[in-house]
Every structure is written in structure tokens, then in C-alpha cells.
Short mmCIF file of C-alpha atoms in Angstrom, two decimals:
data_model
loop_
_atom_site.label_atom_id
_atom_site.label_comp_id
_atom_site.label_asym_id
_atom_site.label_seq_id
_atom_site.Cartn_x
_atom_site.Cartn_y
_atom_site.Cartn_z
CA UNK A 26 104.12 125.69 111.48
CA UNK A 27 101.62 123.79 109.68
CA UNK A 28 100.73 125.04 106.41
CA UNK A 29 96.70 125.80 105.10
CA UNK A 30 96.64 123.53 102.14
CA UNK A 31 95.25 124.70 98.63
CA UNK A 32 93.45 121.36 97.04
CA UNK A 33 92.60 121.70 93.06
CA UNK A 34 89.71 119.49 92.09
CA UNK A 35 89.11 117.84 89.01
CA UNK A 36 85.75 116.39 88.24
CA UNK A 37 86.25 113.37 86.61
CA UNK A 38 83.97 111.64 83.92
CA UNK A 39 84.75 108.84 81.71
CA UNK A 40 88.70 109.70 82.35
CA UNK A 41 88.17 113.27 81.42
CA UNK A 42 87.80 116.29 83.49
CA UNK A 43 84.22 118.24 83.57
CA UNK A 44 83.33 121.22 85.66
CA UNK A 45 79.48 120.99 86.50
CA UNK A 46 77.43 123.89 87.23
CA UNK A 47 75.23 122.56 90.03
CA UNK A 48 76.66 119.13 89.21
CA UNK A 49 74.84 119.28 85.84
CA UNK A 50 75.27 120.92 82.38
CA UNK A 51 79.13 119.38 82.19
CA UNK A 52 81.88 121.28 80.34
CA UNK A 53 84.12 118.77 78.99
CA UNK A 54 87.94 120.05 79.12
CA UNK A 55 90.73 117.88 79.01
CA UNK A 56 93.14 114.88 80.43
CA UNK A 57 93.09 114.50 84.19
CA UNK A 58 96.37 112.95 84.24
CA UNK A 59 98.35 116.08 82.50
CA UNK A 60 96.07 118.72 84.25
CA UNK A 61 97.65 117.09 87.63
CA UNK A 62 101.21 117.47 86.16
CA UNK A 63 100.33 121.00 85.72
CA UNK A 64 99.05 121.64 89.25
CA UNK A 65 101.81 119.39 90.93
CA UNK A 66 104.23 122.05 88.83
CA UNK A 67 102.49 124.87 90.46
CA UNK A 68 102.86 123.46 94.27
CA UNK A 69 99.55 122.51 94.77
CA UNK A 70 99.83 120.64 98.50
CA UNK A 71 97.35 118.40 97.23
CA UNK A 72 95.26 116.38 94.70
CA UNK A 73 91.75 115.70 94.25
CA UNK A 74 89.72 113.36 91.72
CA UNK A 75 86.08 113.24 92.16
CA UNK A 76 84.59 110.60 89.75
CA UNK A 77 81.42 112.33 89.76
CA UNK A 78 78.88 110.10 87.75
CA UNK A 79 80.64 107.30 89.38
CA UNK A 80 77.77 105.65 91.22
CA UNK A 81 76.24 104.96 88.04
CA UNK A 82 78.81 103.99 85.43
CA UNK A 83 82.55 101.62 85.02
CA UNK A 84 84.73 102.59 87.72
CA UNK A 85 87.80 100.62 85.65
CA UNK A 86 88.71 104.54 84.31
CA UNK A 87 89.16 106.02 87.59
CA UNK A 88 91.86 103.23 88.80
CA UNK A 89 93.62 103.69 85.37
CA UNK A 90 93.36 107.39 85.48
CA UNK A 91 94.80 107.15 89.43
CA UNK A 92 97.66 105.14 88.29
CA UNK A 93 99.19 107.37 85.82
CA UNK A 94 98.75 110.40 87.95
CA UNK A 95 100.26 108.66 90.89
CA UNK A 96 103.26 107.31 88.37
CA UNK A 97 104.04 111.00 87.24
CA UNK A 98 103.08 113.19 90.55
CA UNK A 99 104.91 113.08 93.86
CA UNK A 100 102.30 114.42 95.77
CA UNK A 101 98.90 112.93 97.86
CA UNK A 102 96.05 112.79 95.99
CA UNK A 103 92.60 111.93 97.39
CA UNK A 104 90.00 110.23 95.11
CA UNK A 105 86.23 109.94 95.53
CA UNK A 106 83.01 109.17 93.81
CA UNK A 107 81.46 105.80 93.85
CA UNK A 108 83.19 104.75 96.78
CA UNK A 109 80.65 101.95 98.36
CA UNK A 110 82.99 98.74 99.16
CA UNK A 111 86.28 98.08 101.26
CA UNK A 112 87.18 96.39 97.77
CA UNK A 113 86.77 99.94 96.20
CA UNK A 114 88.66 101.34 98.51
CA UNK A 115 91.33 99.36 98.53
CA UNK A 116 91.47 98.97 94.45
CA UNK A 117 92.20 102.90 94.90
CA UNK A 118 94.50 103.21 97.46
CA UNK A 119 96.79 100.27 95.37
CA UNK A 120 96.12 101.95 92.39
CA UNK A 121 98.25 104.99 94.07
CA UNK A 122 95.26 107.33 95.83
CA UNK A 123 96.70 108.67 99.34
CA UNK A 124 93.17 109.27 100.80
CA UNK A 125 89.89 108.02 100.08
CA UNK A 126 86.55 109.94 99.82
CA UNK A 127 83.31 108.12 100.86
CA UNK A 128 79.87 110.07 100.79
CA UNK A 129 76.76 108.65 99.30
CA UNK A 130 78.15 104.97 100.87
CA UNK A 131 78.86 106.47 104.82
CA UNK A 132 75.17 107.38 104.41
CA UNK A 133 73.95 104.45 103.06
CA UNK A 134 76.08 102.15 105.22
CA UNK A 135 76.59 102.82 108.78
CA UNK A 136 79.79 100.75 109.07
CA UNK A 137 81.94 101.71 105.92
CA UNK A 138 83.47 104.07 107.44
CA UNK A 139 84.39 102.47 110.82
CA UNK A 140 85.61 99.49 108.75
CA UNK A 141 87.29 100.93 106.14
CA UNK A 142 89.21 103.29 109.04
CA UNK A 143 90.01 100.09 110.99
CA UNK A 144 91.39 98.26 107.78
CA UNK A 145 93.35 100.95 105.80
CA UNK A 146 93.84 103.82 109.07
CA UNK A 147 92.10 106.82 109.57
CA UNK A 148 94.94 108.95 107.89
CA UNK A 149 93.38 108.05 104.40
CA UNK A 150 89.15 107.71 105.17
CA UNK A 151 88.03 111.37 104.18
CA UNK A 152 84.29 111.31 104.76
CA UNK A 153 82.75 113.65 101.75
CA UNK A 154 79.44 115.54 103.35
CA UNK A 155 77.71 117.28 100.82
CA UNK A 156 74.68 119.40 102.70
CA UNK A 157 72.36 122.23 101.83
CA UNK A 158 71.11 124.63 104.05
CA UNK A 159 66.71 123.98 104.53
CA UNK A 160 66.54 126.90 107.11
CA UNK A 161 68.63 129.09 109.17
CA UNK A 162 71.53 127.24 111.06
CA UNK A 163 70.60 123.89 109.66
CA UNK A 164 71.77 121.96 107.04
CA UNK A 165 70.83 118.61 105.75
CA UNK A 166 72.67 115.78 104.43
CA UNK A 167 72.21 115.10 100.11
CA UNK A 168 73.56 112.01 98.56
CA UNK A 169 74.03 111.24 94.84
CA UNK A 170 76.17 113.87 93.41
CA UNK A 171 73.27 116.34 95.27
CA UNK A 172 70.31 114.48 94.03
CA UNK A 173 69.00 113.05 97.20
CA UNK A 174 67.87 114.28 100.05
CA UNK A 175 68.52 112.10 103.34
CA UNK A 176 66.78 113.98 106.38
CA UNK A 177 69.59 113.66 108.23
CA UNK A 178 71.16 116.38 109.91
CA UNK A 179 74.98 117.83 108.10
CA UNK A 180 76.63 118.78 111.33
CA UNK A 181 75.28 115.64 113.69
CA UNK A 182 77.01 113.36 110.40
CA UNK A 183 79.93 114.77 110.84
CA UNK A 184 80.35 114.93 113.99
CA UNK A 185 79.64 110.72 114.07
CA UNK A 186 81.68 110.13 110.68
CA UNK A 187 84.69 111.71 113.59
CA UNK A 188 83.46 108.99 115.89
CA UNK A 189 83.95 106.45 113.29
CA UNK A 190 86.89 107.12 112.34
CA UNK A 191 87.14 109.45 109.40
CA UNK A 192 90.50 111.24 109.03
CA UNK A 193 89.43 114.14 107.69
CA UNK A 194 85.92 116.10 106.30
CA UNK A 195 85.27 117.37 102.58
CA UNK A 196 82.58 119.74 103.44
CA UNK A 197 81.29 120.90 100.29
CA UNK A 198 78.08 123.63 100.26
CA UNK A 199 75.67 121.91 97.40
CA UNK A 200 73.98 125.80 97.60
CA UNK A 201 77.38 126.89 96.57
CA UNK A 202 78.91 124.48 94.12
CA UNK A 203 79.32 125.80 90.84
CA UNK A 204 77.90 129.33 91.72
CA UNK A 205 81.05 131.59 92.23
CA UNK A 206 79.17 132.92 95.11
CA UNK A 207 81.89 131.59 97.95
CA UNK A 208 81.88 129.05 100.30
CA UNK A 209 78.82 128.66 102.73
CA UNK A 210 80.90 130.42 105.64
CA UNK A 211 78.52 129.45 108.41
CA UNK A 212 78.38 125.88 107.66
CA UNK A 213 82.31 125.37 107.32
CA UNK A 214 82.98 127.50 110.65
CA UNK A 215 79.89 125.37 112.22
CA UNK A 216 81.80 122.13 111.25
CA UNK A 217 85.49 122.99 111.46
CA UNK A 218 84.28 124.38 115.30
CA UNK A 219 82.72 120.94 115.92
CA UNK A 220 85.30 118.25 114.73
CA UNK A 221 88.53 117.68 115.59
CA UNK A 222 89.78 116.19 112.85
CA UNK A 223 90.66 118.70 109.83
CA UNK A 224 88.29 120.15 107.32
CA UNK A 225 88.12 121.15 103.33
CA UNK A 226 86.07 124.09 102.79
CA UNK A 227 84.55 123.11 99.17
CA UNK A 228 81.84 124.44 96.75
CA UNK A 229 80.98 128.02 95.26
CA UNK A 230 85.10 129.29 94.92
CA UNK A 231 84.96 132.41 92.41
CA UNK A 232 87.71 134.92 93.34
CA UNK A 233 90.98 134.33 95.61
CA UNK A 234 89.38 136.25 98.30
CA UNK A 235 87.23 133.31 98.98
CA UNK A 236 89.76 131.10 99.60
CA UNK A 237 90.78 133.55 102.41
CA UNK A 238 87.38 133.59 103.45
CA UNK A 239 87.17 130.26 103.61
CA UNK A 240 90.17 129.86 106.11
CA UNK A 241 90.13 132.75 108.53
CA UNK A 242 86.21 132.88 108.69
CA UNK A 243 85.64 129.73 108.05
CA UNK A 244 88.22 127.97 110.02
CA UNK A 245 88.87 125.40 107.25
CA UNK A 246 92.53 123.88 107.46
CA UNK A 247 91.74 123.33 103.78
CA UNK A 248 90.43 125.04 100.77
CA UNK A 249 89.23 122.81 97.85
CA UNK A 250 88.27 125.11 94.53
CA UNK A 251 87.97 123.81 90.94
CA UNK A 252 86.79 126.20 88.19
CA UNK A 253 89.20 129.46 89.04
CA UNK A 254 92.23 126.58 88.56
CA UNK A 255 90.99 124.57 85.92
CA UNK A 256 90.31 127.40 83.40
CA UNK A 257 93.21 129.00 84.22
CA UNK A 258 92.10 131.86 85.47
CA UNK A 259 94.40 132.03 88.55
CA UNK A 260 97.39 129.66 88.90
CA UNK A 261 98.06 127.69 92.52
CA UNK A 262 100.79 130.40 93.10
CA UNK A 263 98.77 133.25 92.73
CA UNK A 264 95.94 131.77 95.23
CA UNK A 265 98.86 131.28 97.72
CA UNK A 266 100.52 134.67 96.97
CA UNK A 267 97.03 136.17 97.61
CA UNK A 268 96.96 133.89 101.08
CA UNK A 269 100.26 134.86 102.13
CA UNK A 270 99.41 138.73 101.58
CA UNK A 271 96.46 138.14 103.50
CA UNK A 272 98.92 136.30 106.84
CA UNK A 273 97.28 133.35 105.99
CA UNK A 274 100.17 130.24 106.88
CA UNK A 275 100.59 128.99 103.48
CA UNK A 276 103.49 126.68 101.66
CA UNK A 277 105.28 129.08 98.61
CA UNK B 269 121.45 98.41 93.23
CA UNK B 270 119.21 96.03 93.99
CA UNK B 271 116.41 97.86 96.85
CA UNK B 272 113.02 96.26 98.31
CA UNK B 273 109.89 97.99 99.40
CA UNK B 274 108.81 95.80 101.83
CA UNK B 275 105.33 94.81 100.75
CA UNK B 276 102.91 93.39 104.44
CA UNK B 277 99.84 94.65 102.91
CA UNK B 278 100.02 98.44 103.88
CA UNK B 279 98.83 101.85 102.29
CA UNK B 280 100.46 102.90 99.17
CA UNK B 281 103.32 101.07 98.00
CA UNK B 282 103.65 102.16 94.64
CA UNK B 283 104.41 105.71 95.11
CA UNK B 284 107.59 104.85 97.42
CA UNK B 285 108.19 102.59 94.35
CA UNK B 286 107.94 104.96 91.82
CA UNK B 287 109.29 108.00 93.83
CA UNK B 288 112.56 105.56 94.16
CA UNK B 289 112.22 105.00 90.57
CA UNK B 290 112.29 108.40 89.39
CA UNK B 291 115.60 109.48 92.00
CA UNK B 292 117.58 106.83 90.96
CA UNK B 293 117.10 107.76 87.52
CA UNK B 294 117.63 111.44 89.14
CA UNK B 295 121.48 110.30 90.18
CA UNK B 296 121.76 108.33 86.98
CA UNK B 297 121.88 105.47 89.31
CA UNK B 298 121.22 101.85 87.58
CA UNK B 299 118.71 100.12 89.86
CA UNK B 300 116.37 97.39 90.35
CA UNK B 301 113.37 97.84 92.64
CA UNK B 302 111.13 95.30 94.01
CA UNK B 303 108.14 95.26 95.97
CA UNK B 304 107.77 92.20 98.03
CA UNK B 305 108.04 90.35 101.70
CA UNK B 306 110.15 87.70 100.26
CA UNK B 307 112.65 87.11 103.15
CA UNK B 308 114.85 85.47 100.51
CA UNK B 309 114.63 88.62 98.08
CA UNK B 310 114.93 90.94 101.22
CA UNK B 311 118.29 88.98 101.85
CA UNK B 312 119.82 89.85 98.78
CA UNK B 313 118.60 93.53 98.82
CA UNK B 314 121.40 96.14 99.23
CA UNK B 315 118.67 98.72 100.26
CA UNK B 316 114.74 98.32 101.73
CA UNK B 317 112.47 100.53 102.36
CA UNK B 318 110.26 99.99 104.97
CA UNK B 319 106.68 101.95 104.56
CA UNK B 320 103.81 101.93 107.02
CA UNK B 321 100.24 103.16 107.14
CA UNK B 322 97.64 102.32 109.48
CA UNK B 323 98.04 101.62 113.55
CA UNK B 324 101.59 100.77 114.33
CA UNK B 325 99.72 97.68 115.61
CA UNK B 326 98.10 96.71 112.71
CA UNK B 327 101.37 97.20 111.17
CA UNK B 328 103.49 95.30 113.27
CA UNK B 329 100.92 92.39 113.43
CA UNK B 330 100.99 92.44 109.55
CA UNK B 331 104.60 92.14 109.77
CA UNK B 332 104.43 89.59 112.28
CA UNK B 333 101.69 87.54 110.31
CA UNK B 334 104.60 87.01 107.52
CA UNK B 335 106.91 83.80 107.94
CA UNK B 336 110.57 85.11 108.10
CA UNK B 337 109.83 88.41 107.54
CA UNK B 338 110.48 90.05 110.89
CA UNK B 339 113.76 87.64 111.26
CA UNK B 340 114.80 88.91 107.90
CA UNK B 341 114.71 92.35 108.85
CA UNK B 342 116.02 92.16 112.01
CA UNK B 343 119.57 89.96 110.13
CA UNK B 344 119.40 92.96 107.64
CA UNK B 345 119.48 95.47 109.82
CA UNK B 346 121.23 94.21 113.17
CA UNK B 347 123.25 91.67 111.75
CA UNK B 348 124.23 92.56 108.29
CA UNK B 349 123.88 96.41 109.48
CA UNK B 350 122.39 97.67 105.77
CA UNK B 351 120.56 100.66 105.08
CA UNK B 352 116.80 100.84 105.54
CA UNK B 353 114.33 103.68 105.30
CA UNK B 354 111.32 103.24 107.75
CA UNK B 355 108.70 106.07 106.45
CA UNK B 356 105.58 106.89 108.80
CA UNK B 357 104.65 104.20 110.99
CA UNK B 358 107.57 102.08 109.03
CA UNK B 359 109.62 105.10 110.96
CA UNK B 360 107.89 104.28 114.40
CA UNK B 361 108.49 100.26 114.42
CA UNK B 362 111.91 101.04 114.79
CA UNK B 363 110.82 101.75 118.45
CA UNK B 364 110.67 99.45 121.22
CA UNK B 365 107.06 100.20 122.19
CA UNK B 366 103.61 101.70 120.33
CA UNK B 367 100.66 102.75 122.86
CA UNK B 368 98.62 102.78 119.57
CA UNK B 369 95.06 101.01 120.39
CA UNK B 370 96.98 98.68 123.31
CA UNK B 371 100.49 98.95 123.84
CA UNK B 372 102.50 96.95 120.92
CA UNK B 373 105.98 95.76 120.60
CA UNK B 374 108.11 97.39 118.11
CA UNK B 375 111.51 95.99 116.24
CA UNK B 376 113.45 98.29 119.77
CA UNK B 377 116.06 99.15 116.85
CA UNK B 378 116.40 102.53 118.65
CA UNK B 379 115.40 102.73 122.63
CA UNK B 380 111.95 104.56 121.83
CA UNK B 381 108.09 105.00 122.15
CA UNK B 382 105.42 106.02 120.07
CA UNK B 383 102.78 108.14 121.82
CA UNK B 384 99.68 110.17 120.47
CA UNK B 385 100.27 114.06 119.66
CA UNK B 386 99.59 115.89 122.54
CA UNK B 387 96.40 117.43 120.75
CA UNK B 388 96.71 120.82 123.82
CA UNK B 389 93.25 120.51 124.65
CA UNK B 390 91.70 120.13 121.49
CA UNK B 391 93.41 123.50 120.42
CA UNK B 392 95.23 120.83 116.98
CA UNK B 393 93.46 118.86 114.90
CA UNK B 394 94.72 115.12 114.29
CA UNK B 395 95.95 113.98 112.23
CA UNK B 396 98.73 116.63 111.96
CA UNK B 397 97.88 116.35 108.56
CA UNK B 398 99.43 118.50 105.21
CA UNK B 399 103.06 120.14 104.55
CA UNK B 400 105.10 121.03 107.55
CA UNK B 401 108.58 122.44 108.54
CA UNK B 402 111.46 121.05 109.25
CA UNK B 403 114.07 121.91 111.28
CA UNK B 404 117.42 120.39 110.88
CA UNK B 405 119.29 119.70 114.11
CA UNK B 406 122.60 118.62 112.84
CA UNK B 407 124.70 118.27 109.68
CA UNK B 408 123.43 114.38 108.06
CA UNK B 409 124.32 113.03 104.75
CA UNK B 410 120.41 112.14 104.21
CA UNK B 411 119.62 116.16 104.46
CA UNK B 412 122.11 117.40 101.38
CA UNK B 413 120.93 119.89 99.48
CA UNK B 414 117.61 120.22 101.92
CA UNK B 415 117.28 123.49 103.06
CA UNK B 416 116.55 124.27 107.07
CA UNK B 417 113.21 125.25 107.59
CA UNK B 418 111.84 123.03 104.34
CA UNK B 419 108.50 121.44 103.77
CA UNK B 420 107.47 118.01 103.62
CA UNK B 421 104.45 116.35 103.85
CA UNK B 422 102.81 114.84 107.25
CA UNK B 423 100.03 112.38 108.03
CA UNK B 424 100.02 111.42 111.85
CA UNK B 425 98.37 111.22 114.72
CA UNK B 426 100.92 109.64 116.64
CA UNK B 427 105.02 110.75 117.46
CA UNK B 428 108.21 109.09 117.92
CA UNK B 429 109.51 109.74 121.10
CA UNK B 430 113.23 108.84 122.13
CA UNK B 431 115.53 109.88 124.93
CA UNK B 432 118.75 108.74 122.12
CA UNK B 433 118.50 112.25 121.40
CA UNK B 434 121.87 111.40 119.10
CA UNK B 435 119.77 110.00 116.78
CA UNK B 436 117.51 113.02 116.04
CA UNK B 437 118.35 114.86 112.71
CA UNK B 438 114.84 116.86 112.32
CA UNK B 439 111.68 117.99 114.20
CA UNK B 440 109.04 119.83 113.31
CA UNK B 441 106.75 122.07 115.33
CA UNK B 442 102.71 120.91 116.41
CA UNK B 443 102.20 122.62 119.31
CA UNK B 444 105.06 120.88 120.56
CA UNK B 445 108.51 119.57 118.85
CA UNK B 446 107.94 116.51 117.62
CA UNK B 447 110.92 113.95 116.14
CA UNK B 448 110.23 113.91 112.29
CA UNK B 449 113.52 111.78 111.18
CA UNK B 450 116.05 109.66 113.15
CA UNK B 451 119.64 108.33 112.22
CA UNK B 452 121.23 105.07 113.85
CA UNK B 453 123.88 103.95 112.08
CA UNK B 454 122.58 102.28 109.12
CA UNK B 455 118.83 103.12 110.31
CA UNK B 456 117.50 105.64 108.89
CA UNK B 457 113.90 106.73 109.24
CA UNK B 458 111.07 109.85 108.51
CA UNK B 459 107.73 110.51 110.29
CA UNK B 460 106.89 112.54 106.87
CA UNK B 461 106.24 110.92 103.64
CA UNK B 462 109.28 111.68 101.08
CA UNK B 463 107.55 109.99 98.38
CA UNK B 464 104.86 112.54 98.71
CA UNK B 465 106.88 115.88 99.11
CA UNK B 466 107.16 117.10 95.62
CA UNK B 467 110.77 118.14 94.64
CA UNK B 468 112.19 117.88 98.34
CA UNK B 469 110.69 114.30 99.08
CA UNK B 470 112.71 113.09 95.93
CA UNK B 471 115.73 114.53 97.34
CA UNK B 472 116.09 112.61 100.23
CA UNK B 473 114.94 109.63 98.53
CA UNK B 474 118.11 110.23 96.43
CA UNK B 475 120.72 110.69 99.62
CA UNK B 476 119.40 107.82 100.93
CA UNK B 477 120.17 105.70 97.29
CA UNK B 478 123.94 107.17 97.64
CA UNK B 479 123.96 106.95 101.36
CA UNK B 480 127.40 105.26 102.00
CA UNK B 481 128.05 103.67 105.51
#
């Protein structure tokens, strides 16, 4: 049977990792590459880098930081932030990235993502679609780390990144990141209902039972969390020990 | 040992180079490993690994689009009948035919066809995508020390399909059985990544550096 996957994140910035509070007020804490080792030790199923101030600044760190995580950890890792060329794209996935996240860039341009699916294969285009609710049952679209509003509708883009070829949806709640408060349930079970390609539940993780949330109500095939890992507050094995307790299909 | 990644321009190539890396030094095994599509260098290889990610049409084109490589592998692996590790889609060229995008020719090492997952009515999601079981189906060198019912890692939309049900060692279940790894003599081959399943991944990677034939 095919396993729910638990994803640590590490916010990446200027090859360290940061935890951001609504994507602002960052915490600095530590190397990427040996906070991967440590994750990879605890049988996390995957990886994930998000170069967060990315679109702005030298993407040179991320490739280097890539490289020596994909040297030392046996495992697929999925980068994103500042994403916006096939050339990007490709200097990640030689670098050693699995999977490739694309947000403010599958906005921006309507044929990265069909392009970069055709060139490199679905199996590693992960479309990133960061939304906030406006009212009830709708949720919009916001590029640029959450800075930018688009107007365009979160579950219509997702539903066309499919068409395009994305492999795969990182669905994070920009409501919820950073606030402990849970995922936005009714947006993840609204999108994993829609698509048929799978979907990471990201943005707001505080407590294990969110993670749970996240998958039965939810219907996420993935949970993404950052904080509750990174600070050590619960390991990977104790989020999957609380899954497993819960009947939730998990790898131990 | 001297062992080639076969380098036509797909996916990740340095993991299944460094995964290598790291079992050989596992087995205290002295090894060189390349990554290239030098027919020459392929020639001289004692081992190759074969990787593949994209459309097994893409991939076979790519292959295709490199002078002497497809003739190389074929006198490697026909003629000179050494060991090769197809992972993924490097796994499904060993078939005769790919219905991926249009219908493709494969290498036809083993009398097979690679078909899209029967999704049961938009019930899965595809790509079968994250760490699956697998379930052993008889005794093969390439699964020491692998426990029945282990996980490895999957990305795939499409499945192997073979009637050469010999050649089967493991399937996994997504909504149906699906082949996950095939033996053929010196053909060996894995719809899951090993270079990307943790502790288990490098395991294999190490049978198949002692595999004998």
C-alpha cells in the first residue's frame, strides 16, 4: 500500500535555514545540509528546500547547498524558490534536486510549466500554489513569498497547472503559515478532491494532530510541516508514530 | 570495477552516481564510476547503469539521438551478456514497446510493454508517487538481505507489463499488482528508484555491484 509521506521543510536563506513567521521576522538556525542528514536519519520520505528570498537575491547558494545534501542523503528532495527559467530548473535537477517547485513563475508565465513538464517529465514539476482565503469557499492565488496578490482564482490554478502538466501540488495556506493554527482544511480537501495528481498539505503545522488532520480531513497524500521538526520539538518518528496510532498508512 | 551511468541527458544522474559510490565503499569494493554515453567507455565497463526520467519516448529518442550508443548497449548486453541496471523508465526500455505519448520502440530485451497505471476511475492519483511495498516473488541474488514487504521509493505513471512472468522478482500493489523489478539473465532492472530509498535502496545497489553471473 502506498504510504502518506511526512515532508520536513527547511526555509532556506543565504545557505542557512530560517523559519518565518508569516514569511517575515526570520529566525536564523543552522546548516541546511546537516539538518537534512538529521531528518534523512529519522526516515523522513522526503526533502524540501524552499529558497525563500530567492526571487530577489544569488541563486549560486541554493545549487551548492543542493549538491552536498544530494552527495550525503539517499532520499528525493524537492527544491523551490526562484524558480523562473527551464535553465533554473535544470541547474537544480543536475545539481541533485528530485522535483522542482515553480510558483511565482507558473503565474507569471503561462508556459513554464507545460515546458518544463515536456522537457524534464511531469514526475519532477511540483507546481507551488500559495493562496489565501478573501471570502468563504474562495481562495485567491499570492505570488512573491505571499506579497502579491494575483486575482486569480487558487482552485481554477490548480486545476490548469494539472492540465499542464504538473506532477504534483504544494498547497500551502498563506492564512496559516507560520501560525500553529493547522492547515486550512477546506482548501486542501477542496484541492486534493479536484486534482488528480497528488497533493502536500502545507502551512500553519503546530501539534502532530494536524498532520492527521491534514490527511484524513484533508485528503492530502502529503503533509509538509517545518517549525515542530526544525526546533526539535517532535522528531519524524514521533509524527509517524502519532499517524500510525491514528490508522493513518504511514512508512516506520 | 570499472561501472558507467549512462549519461543521454536525463533526470538526476548524480545521485545513482553517488548512491553507487557510497555501496561500493559499503562492500569495501574498489571502484571507478563514470558518468558518460561514450560507446567506447561503455565498452570497457564491467557494469552500467542505465537511469531514465521523463517519457519512455523522450528517453528512447535521447538514446537514439547518440551515435553508437544504442549499438553499444545492445553488444553489452546481448552480445557480451554483462550486467546492467535499468532504473525507472531505464527499467521500461528494456521492453519491446512504450504507449507513452505515441507508441515507441523499446531495446525488446525482455518480450514486454509499458502501459499507463490503470488510475480505477480516478479512485489513484498519478503519479504513483512516494514509498511503496514490495513484495518479493522468488528467492534473487539482487534481493539479499531485503526484507518481503520492504519500502522503496516510486515515481510513475506508467507500468511494465510482461507475459515472461519468469522474469518477475517483485510487485507492488496500486490498485492493481504492478511489476516493480525484473531479472533476465544478466538484465536486471527496478520501476523504483534505489538510489533514492534510504538504507534499502543502497542495498540493492550493493547486490547488484557483487552480482556474479
Amino acid at each position: 500500500m502506498l504510504k502518506n509521506r511526512i515532508i520536513p521543510c527547511l526555509d532556506v536563506k543565504n545557505g542557512r535555514v530560517v523559519k518565518g513567521i508569516n514569511f517575515v521576522d526570520l529566525v536564523d538556525a543552522g546548516d541546511p545540509v546537516e539538518q537534512a542528514k538529521i531528518y534523512d536519519q529519522q526516515g523522513a520520505d522526503e526533502l524540501c528546500f524552499l529558497d525563500i528570498t530567492a526571487s530577489n537575491e544569488n541563486r549560486s547558494i541554493i545549487l551548492n547547498t543542493v549538491k552536498k545534501t544530494a552527495e550525503k542523503c539517499f532520499m528525493p528532495l524537492t527544491v523551490g524558490g526562484g524558480v523562473r527559467t527551464l535553465e533554473d530548473i535544470r541547474n537544480l535537477l543536475l545539481a541533485g534536486a528530485d522535483k522542482v517547485s515553480i510558483n511565482t513563475a507558473a503565474v507569471n508565465n503561462k508556459n513554464l510549466v507545460k515546458e518544463s513538464a515536456e522537457k524534464f517529465g511531469s514526475q519532477c514539476i511540483v507546481v507551488a500554489v500559495d493562496a489565501k482565503k478573501i471570502k468563504e469557499n474562495k481562495w485567491e492565488i499570492f505570488t512573491h513569498g505571499g506579497r502579491k496578490s494575483t486575482g486569480i482564482d487558487a482552485l481554477k490554478f490548480a486545476e490548469k497547472m494539472e492540465k499542464m502538466g504538473a506532477g504534483e501540488i504544494l498547497l500551502t495556506s498563506m492564512d496559516r503559515d507560520g501560525t500553529k493554527r493547522g492547515y486550512d482544511l477546506d482548501l486542501t480537501k477542496k484541492v486534493s478532491n479536484l486534482v488528480n495528481i497528488p497533493v502536500i498539505a502545507s502551512g500553519g503545522v503546530g501539534s502532530l494532530d494536524h498532520l492527521h488532520q491534514g490527511i484524513k480531513i484533508g485528503k492530502a497524500n502529503a503533509v509538509l510541516a517545518a517549525s515542530i521538526f526544525h526546533f526539535g520539538e517532535f522528531s519524524i518518528q514521533d509524527a509517524k508514530k502519532y499517524l500510525d496510532s491514528k490508522g493513518i498508512p504511514v512508512r516506520i | 570495477m570499472s561501472i558507467t551511468v549512462i549519461d543521454y541527458g536525463s533526470g538526476n544522474l548524480k545521485s545513482a552516481a553517488k548512491a553507487l559510490e557510497t555501496a561500493a565503499n559499503n562492500i569495501n569494493l574498489t571502484s571507478k564510476i563514470l558518468v558518460t554515453s561514450d560507446p567506447k567507455k561503455i565498452k570497457q565497463s564491467d557494469k552500467i547503469i542505465l537511469p531514465g526520467q521523463g517519457s519512455f519516448r523522450d528517453c528512447y529518442l535521447g538514446i537514439k539521438k547518440i551515435s553508437g550508443l544504442s549499438e553499444a548497449l545492445n553488444e553489452f548486453v546481448l552480445e557480451k551478456k554483462k550486467p546492467i541496471l535499468g532504473i525507472c523508465v531505464g527499467m521500461q526500455l528494456f521492453a519491446k514497446t512504450g504507449y507513452e505519448s505515441e507508441e515507441t520502440k523499446g531495446f525488446g530485451w525482455i518480450d514486454a510493454e509499458v502501459r499507463k497505471i490503470n488510475n480505477m476511475n480516478k479512485k489513484l492519483k498519478l503519479p504513483h508517487m512516494g514509498w511503496n511495498e514490495i513484495e518479493l516473488k522468488k528467492d534473487c541474488f539482487l534481493f539479499s538481505n531485503i526484507k518481503n514487504k520492504s519500502h522503496v521509493y516510486f515515481i510513475h505513471s506508467y507500468e511494465f507489463k510482461t507475459k515472461q512472468k519468469d522474469c518477475v522478482v517483485a510487485t507492488t500493489n496500486y490498485g492493481n499488482s504492478i511489476i516493480v523489478s525484473v531479472v533476465k539473465g544478466n538484465i536486471f532492472g527496478t520501476q523504483f528508484h534505489p538510489e533514492k530509498s534510504q538504507k534499502n535502496g543502497l542495498v540493492i545497489l550493493e547486490n547488484f555491484l557483487k552480482w556474479k553471473l
